[in-house]
PDB file of C-alpha atoms in Angstrom:
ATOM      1  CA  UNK I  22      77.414 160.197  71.216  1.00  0.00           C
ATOM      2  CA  UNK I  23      79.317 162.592  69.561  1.00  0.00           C
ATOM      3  CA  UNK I  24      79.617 166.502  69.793  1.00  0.00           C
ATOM      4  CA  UNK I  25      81.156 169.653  69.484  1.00  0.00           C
ATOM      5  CA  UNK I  26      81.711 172.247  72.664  1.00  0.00           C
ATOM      6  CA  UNK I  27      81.866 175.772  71.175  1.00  0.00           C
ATOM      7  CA  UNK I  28      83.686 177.349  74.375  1.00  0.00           C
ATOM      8  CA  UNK I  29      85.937 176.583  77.228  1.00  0.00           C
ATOM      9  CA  UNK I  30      82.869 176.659  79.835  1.00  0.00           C
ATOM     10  CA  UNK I  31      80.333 174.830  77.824  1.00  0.00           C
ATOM     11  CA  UNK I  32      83.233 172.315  77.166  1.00  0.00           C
ATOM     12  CA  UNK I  33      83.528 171.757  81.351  1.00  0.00           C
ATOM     13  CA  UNK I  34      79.444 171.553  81.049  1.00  0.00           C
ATOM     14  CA  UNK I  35      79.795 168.745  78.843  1.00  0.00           C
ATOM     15  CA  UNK I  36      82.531 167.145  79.979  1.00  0.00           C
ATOM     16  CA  UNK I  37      80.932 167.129  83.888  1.00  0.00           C
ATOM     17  CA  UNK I  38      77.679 166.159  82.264  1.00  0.00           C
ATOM     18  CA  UNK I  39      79.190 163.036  80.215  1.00  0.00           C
ATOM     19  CA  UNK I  40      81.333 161.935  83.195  1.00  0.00           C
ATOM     20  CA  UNK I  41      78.609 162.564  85.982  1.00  0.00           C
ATOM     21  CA  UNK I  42      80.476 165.273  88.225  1.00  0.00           C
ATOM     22  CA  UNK I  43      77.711 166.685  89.844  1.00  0.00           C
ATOM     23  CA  UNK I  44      79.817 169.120  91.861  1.00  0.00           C
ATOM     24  CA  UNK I  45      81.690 170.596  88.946  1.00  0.00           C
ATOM     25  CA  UNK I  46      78.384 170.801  87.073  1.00  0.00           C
ATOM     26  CA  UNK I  47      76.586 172.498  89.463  1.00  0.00           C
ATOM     27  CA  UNK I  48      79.880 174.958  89.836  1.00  0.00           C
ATOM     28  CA  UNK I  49      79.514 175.500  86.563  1.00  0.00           C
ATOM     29  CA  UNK I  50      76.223 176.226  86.760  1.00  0.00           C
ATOM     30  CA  UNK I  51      75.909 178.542  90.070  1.00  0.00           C
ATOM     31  CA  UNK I  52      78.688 180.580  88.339  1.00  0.00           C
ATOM     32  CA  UNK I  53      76.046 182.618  86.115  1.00  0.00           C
ATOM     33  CA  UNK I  54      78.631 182.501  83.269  1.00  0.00           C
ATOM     34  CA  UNK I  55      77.500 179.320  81.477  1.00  0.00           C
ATOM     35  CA  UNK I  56      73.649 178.243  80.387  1.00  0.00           C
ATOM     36  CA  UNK I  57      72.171 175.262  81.604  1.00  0.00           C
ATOM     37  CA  UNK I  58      71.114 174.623  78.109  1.00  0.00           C
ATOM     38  CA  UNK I  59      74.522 175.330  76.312  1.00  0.00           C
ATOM     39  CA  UNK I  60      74.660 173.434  72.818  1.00  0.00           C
ATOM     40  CA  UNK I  61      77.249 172.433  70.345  1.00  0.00           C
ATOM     41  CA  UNK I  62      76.918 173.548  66.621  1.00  0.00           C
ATOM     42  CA  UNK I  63      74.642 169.763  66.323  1.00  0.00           C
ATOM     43  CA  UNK I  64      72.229 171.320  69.301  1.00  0.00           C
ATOM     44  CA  UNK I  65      73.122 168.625  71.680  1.00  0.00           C
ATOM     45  CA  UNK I  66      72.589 169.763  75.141  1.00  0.00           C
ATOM     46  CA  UNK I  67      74.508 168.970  78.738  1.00  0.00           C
ATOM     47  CA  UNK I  68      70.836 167.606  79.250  1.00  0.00           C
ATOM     48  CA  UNK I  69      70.764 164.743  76.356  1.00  0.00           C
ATOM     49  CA  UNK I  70      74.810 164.153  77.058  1.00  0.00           C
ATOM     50  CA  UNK I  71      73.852 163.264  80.918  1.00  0.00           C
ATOM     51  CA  UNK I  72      70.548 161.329  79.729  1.00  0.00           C
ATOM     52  CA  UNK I  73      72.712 159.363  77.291  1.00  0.00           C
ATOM     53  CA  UNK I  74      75.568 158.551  79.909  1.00  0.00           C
ATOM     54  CA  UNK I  75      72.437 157.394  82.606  1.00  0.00           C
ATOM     55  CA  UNK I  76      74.018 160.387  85.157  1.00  0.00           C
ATOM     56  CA  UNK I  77      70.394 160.370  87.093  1.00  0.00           C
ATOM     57  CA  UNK I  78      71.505 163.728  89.590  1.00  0.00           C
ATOM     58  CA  UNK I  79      72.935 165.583  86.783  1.00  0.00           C
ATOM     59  CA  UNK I  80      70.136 165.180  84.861  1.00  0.00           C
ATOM     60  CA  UNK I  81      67.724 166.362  87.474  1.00  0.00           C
ATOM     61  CA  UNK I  82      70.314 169.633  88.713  1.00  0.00           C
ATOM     62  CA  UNK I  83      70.004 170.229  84.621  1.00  0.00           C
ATOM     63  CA  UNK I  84      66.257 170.035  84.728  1.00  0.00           C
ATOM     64  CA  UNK I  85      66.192 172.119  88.214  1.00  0.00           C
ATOM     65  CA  UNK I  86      69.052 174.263  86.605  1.00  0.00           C
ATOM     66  CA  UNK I  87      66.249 175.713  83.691  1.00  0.00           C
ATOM     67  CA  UNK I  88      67.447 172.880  80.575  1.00  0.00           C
ATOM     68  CA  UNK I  89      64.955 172.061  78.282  1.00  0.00           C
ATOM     69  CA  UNK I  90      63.901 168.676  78.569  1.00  0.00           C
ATOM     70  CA  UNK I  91      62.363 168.598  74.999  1.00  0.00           C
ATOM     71  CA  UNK I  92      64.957 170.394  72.865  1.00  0.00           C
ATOM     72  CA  UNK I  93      65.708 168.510  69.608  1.00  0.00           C
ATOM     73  CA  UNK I  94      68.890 168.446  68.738  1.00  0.00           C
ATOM     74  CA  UNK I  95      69.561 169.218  64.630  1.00  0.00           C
ATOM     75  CA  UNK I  96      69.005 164.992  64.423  1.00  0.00           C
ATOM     76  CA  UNK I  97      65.845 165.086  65.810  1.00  0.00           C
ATOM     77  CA  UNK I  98      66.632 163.417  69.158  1.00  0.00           C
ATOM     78  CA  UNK I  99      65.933 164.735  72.438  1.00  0.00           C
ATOM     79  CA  UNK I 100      67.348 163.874  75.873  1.00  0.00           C
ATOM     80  CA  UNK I 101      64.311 161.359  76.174  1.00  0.00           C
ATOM     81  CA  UNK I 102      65.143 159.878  73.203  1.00  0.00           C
ATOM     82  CA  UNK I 103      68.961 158.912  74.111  1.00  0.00           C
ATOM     83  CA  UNK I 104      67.776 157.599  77.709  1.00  0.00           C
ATOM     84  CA  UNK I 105      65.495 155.337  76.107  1.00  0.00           C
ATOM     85  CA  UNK I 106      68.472 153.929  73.299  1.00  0.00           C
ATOM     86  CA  UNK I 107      70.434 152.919  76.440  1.00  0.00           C
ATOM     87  CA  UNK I 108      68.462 151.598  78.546  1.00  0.00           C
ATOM     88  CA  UNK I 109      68.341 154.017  81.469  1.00  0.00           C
ATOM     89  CA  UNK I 110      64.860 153.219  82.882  1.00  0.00           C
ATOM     90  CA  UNK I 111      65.355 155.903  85.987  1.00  0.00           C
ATOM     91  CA  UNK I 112      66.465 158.683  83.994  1.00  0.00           C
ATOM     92  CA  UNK I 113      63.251 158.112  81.553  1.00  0.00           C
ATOM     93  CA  UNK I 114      61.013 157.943  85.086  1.00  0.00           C
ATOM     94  CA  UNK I 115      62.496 161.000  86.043  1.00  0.00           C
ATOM     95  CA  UNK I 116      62.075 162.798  82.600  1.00  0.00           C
ATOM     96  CA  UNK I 117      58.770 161.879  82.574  1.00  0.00           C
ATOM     97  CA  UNK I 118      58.066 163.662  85.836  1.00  0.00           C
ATOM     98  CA  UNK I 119      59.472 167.242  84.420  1.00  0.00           C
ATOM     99  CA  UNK I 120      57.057 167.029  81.069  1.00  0.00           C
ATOM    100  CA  UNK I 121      59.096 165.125  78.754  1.00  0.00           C
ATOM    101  CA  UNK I 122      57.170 163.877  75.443  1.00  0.00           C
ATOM    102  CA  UNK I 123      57.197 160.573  73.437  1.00  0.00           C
ATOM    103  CA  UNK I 124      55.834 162.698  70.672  1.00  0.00           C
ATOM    104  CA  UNK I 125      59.060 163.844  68.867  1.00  0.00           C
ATOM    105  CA  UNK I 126      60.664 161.946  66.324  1.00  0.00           C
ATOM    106  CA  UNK I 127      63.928 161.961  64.562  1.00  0.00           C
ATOM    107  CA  UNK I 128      64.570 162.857  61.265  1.00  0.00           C
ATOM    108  CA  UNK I 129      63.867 158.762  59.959  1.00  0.00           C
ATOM    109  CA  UNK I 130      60.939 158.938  62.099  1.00  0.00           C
ATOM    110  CA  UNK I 131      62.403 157.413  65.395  1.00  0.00           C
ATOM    111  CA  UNK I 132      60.818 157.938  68.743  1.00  0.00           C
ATOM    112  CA  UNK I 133      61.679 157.032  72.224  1.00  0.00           C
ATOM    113  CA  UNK I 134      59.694 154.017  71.834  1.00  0.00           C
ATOM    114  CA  UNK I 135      61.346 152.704  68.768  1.00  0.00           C
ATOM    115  CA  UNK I 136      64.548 152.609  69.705  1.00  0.00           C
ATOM    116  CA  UNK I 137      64.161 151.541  72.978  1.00  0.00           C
ATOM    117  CA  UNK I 138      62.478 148.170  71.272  1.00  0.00           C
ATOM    118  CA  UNK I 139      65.438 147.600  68.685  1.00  0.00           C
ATOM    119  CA  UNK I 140      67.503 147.900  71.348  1.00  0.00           C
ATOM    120  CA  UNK I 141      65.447 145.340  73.864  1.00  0.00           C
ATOM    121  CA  UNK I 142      65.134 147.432  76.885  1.00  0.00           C
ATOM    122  CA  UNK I 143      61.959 145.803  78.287  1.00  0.00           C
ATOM    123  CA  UNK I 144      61.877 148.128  81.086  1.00  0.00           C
ATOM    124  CA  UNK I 145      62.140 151.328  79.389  1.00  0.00           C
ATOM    125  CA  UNK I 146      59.570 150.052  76.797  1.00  0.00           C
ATOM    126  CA  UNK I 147      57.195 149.619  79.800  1.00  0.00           C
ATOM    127  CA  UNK I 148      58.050 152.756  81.218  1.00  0.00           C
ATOM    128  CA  UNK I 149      57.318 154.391  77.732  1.00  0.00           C
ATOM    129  CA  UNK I 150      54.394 152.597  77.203  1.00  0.00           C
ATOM    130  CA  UNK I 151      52.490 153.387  80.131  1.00  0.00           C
ATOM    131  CA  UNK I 152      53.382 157.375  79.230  1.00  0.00           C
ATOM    132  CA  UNK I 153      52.241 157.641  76.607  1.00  0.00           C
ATOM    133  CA  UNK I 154      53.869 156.362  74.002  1.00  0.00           C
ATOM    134  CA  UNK I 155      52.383 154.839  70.951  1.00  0.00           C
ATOM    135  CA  UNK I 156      53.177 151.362  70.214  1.00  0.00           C
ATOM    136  CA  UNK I 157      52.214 151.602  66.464  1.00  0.00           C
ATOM    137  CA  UNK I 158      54.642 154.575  66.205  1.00  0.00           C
ATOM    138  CA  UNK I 159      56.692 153.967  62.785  1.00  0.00           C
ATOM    139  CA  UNK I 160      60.296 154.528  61.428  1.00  0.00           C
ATOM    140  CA  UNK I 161      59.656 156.298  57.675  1.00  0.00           C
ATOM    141  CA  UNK I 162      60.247 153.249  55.998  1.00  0.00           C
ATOM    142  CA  UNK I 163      57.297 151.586  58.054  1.00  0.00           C
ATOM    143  CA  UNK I 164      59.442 149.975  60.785  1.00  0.00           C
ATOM    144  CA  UNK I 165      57.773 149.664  63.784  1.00  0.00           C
ATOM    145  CA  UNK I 166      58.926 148.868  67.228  1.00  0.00           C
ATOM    146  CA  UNK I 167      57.230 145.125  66.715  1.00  0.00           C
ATOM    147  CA  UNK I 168      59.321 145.058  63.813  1.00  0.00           C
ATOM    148  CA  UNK I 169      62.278 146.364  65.192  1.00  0.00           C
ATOM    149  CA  UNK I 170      61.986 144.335  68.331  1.00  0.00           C
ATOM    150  CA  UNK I 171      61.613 141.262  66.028  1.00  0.00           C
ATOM    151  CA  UNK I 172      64.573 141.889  64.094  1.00  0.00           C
ATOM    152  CA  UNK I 173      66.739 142.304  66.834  1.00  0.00           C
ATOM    153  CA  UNK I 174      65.169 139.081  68.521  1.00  0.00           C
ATOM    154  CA  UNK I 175      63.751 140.703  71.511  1.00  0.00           C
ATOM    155  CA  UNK I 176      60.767 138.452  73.174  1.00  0.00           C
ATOM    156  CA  UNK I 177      60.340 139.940  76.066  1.00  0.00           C
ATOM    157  CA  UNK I 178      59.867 143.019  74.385  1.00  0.00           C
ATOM    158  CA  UNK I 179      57.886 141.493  71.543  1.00  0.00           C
ATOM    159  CA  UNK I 180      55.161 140.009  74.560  1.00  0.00           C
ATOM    160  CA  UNK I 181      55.000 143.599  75.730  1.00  0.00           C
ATOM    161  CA  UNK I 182      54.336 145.178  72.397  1.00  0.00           C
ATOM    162  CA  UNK I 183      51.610 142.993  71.509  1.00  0.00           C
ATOM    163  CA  UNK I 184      49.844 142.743  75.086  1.00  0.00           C
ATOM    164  CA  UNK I 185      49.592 146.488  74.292  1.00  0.00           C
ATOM    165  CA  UNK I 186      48.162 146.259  70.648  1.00  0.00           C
ATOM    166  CA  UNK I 187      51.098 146.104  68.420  1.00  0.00           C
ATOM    167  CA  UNK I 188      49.845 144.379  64.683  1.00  0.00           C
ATOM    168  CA  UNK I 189      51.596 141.379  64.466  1.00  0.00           C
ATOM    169  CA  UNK I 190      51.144 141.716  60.444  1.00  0.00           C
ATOM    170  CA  UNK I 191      52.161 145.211  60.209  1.00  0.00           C
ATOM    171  CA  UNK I 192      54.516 145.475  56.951  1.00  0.00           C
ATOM    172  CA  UNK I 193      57.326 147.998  56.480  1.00  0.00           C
ATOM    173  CA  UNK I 194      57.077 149.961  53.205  1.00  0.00           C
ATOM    174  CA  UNK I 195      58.981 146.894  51.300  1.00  0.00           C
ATOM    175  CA  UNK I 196      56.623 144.670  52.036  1.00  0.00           C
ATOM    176  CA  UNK I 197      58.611 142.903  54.753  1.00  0.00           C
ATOM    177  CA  UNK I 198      56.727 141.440  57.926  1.00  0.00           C
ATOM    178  CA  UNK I 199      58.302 140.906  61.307  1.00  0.00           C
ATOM    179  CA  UNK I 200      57.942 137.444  60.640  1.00  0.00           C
ATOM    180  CA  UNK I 201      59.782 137.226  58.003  1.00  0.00           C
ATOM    181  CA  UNK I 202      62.205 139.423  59.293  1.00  0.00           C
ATOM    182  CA  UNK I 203      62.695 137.191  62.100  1.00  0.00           C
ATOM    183  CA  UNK I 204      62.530 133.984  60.398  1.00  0.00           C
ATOM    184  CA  UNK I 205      65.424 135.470  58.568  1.00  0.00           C
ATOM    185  CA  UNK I 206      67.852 136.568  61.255  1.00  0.00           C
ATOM    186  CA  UNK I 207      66.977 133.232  63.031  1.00  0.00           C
ATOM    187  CA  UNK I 208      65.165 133.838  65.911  1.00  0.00           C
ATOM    188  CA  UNK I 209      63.331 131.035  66.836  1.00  0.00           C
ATOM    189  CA  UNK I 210      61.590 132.255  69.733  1.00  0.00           C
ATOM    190  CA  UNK I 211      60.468 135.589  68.159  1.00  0.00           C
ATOM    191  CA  UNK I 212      59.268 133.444  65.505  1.00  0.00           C
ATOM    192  CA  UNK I 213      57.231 130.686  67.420  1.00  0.00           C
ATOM    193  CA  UNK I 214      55.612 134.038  69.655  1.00  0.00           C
ATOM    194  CA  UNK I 215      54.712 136.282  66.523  1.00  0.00           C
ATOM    195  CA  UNK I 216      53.149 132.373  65.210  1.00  0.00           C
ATOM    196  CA  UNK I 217      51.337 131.807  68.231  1.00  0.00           C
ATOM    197  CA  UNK I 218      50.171 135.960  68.210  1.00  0.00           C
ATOM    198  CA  UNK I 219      48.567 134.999  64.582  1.00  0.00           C
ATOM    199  CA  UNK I 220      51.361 136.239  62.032  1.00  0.00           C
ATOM    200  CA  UNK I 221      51.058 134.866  58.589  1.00  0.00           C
ATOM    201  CA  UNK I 222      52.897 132.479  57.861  1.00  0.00           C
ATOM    202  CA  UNK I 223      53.031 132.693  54.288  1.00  0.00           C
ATOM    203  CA  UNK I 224      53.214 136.831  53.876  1.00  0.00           C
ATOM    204  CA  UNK I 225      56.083 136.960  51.526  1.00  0.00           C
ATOM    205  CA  UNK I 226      58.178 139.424  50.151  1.00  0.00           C
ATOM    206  CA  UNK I 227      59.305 139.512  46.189  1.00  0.00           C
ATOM    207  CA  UNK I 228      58.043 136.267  46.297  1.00  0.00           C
ATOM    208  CA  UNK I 229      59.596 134.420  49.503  1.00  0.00           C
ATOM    209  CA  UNK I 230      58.458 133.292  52.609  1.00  0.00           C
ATOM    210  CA  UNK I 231      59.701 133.348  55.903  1.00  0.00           C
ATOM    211  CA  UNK I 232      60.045 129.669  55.143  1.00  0.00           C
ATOM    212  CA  UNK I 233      61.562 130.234  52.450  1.00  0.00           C
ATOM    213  CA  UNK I 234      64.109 132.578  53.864  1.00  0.00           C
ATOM    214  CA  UNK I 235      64.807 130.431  56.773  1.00  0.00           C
ATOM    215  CA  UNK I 236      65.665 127.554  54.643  1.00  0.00           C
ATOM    216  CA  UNK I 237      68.252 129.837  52.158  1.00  0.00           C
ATOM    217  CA  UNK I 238      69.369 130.415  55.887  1.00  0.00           C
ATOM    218  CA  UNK I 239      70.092 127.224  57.358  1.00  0.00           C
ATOM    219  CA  UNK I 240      67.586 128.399  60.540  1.00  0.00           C
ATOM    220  CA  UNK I 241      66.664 124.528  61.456  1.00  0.00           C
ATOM    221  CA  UNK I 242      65.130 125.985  64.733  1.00  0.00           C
ATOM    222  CA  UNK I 243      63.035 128.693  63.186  1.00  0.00           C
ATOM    223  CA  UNK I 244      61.977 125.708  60.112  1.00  0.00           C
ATOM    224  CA  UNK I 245      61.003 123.560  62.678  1.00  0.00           C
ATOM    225  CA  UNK I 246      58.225 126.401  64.726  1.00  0.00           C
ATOM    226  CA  UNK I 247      57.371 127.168  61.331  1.00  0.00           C
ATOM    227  CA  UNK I 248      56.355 123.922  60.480  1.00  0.00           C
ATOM    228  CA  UNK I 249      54.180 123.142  63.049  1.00  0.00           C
ATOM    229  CA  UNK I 250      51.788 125.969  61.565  1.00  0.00           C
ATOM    230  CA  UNK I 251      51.535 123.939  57.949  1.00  0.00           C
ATOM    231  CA  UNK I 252      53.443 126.537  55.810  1.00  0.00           C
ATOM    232  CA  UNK I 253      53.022 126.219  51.781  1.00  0.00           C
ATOM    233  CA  UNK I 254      56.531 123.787  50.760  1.00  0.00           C
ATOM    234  CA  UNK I 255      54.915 124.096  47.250  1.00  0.00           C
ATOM    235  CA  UNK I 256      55.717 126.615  44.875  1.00  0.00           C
ATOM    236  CA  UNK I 257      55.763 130.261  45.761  1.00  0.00           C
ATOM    237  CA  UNK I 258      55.483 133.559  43.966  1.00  0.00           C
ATOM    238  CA  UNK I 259      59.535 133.677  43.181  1.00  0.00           C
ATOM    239  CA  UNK I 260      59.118 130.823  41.289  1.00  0.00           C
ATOM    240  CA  UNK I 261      61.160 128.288  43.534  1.00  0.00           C
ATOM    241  CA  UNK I 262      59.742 125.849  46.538  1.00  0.00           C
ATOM    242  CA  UNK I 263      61.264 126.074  50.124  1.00  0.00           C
ATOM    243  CA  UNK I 264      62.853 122.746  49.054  1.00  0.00           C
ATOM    244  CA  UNK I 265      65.050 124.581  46.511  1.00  0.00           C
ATOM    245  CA  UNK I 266      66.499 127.203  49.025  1.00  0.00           C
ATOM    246  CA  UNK I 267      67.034 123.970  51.524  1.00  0.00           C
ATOM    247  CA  UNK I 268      69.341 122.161  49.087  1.00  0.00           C
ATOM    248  CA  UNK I 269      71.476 125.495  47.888  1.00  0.00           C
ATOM    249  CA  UNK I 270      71.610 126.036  51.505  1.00  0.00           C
ATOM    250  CA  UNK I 271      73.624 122.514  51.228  1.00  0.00           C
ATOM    251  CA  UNK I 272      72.145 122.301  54.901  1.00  0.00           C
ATOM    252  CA  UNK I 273      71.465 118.107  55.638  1.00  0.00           C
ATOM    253  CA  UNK I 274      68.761 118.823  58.240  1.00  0.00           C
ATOM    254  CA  UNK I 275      67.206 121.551  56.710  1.00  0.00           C
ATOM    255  CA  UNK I 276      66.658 119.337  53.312  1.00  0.00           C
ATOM    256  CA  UNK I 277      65.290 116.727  55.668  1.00  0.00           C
ATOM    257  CA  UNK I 278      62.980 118.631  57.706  1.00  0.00           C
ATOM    258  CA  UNK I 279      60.781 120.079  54.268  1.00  0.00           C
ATOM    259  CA  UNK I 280      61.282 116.049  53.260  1.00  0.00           C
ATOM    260  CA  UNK I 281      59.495 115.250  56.432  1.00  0.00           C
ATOM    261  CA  UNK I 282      57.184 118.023  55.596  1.00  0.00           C
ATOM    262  CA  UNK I 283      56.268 116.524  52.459  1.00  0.00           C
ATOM    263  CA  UNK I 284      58.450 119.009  49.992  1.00  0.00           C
ATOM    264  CA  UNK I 285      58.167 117.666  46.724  1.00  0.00           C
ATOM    265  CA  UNK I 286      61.398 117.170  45.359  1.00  0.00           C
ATOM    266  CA  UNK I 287      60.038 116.860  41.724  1.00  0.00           C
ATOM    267  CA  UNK I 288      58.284 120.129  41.681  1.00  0.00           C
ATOM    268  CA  UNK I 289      60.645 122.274  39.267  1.00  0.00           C
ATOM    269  CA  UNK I 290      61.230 125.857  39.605  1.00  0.00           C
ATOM    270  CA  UNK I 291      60.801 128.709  36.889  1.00  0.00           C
ATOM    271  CA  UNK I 292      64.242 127.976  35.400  1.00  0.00           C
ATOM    272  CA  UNK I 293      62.450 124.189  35.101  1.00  0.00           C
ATOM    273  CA  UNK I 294      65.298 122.988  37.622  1.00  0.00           C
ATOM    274  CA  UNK I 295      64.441 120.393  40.122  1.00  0.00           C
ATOM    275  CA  UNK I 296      66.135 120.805  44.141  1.00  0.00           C
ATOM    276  CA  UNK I 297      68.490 118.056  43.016  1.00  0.00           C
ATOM    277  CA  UNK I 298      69.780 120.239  39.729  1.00  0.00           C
ATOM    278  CA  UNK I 299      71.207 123.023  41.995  1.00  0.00           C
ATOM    279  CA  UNK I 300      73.853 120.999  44.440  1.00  0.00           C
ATOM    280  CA  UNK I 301      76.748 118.164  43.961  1.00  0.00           C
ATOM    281  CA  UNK I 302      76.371 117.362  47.888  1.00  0.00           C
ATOM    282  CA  UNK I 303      76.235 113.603  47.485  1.00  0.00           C
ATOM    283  CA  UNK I 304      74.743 113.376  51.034  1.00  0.00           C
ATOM    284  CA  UNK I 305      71.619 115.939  49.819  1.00  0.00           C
ATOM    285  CA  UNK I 306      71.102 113.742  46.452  1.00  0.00           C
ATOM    286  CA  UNK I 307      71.151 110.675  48.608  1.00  0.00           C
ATOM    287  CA  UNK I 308      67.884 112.318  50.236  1.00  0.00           C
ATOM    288  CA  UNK I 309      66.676 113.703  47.255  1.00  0.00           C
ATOM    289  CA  UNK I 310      67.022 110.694  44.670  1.00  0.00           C
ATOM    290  CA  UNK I 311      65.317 107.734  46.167  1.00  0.00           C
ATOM    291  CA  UNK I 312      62.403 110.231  46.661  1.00  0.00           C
ATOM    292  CA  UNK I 313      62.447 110.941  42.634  1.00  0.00           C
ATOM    293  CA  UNK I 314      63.069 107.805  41.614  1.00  0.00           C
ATOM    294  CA  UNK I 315      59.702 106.029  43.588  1.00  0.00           C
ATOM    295  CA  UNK I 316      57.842 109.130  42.251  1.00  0.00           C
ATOM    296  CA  UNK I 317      59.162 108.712  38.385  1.00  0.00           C
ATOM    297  CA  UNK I 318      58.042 104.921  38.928  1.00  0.00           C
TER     298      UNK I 318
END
């Protein structure tokens, strides 16, 4: 967290706040000569510097002291909100307990909630959650803490959000689905849960699967949960087959896994280019060939 202290006092304020000096802090503040809600030229407070550092007693002689526990700083984020990003479950109780709201958002649209799920703090997000805070709450580009979570590769978090109602098939503005999103960063787990939750498993965006993706990828772990849901191996809307992205992958065990899946490795893709046209791996034209060959005969 970064900020600017506009006077020697307010500096002290800050400085006690970030550090967790509770006796300076409340010097400072039983002087009279320095407000409990002093701000830099950004609008952060001593409040959202102590909630971000997890600093649970200054916090609370800050909330006692007058602060204003839902000031938005110029960003959009409030003392609630920086709590939640790092993880500091008993500073969100206690903010909670003085009025604080899961309501604001940041200038992209980030809440409390959202950033607490990219992040993975399963006990803030349960904290949140049972005040208030709405689990289908989005980012401007359509991100939402499901999506977030999933991206990040957050199960626990990901059980929590859907127990409470999250869309498993909620798409960000791009078209891209947290299963795909997942699939893509390799998270096997997040994958297999989002599967089991009823994600589609052949959503695509521009064209490409999550199976698709995965295979480009190398994910073997995240092809293999996949898999066990009978994804399309054919041809997709980008006008290649999993098969293809397997074999430029030059990944052995991915190749074999769509084999085992029955990939055709004679379907050609809209450049009329067969798997075996786009790699000089030996090993993968080994797998591929035979395969061709029984099927040309």
């Amino acid at each position: 967290m970064s900020f600017k202290k506009e006077t020697p006092l307010s500096n002290a304020v800050f400085w006690a706040a970030r550090k967790g000096n509770l006796a300076l802090l409340q010097l400072l503040l039983n002087s009279g000569r320095v407000d409990a809600d002093c701000r830099d030229s950004f609008g952060t407070t001593a409040l959202m510097v102590a909630s971000y550092s997890g600093h649970y007693e200054c916090v609370k002689e800050l909330i006692m002291q007058g602060a204003d526990i839902n000031y938005q700083k110029e960003t959009g984020s409030t003392a609630l909100f920086f709590a939640s990003q790092q993880g500091h479950n008993d500073v969100v109780k206690l903010l909670f307990e003085f009025g604080a709201s899961t309501e604001f958002q940041t200038k992209n649209g980030g809440t409390a909630l959202t950033v607490a799920s990219q992040y993975g703090h399963s006990k803030v997000v349960e904290t949140l959650l049972k005040n208030g805070a709405n689990v289908h709450d989005q980012l401007y580009d359509g991100a939402t803490p499901l999506f977030l979570a999933a991206q990040e590769g957050h199960v626990t978090v990901i059980r929590q959000l859907l127990s409470t109602g999250a869309k498993v098939n909620q798409f960000r503005e791009d078209g891209t689905a947290a299963l795909w999103m997942a699939a893509q960063m390799g998270h096997s787990e997040v994958v297999r849960v989002l599967l089991l939750r009823g994600a589609d498993r052949d959503a695509d965006r521009d064209g490409s699967t999550a199976l698709f993706k995965a295979a480009l990828k190398g994910h073997n772990s995240v092809i293999e949960e996949l898999l066990k849901f009978s994804p399309s191996v054919g041809l997709l809307k980008n006008g290649s087959t999993a098969l293809h992205a397997a074999v430029m992958s030059g990944n052995l065990r991915t190749v074999l896994l769509l084999l085992e899946a029955n990939a055709d490795p004679t379907v050609p893709n809209k450049n009329n280019e067969l798997p075996a046209n786009l790699t000089k791996n030996d090993r993968i034209l080994k797998m591929l060939h035979p395969i061709i060959l029984i099927g040309d005969s």
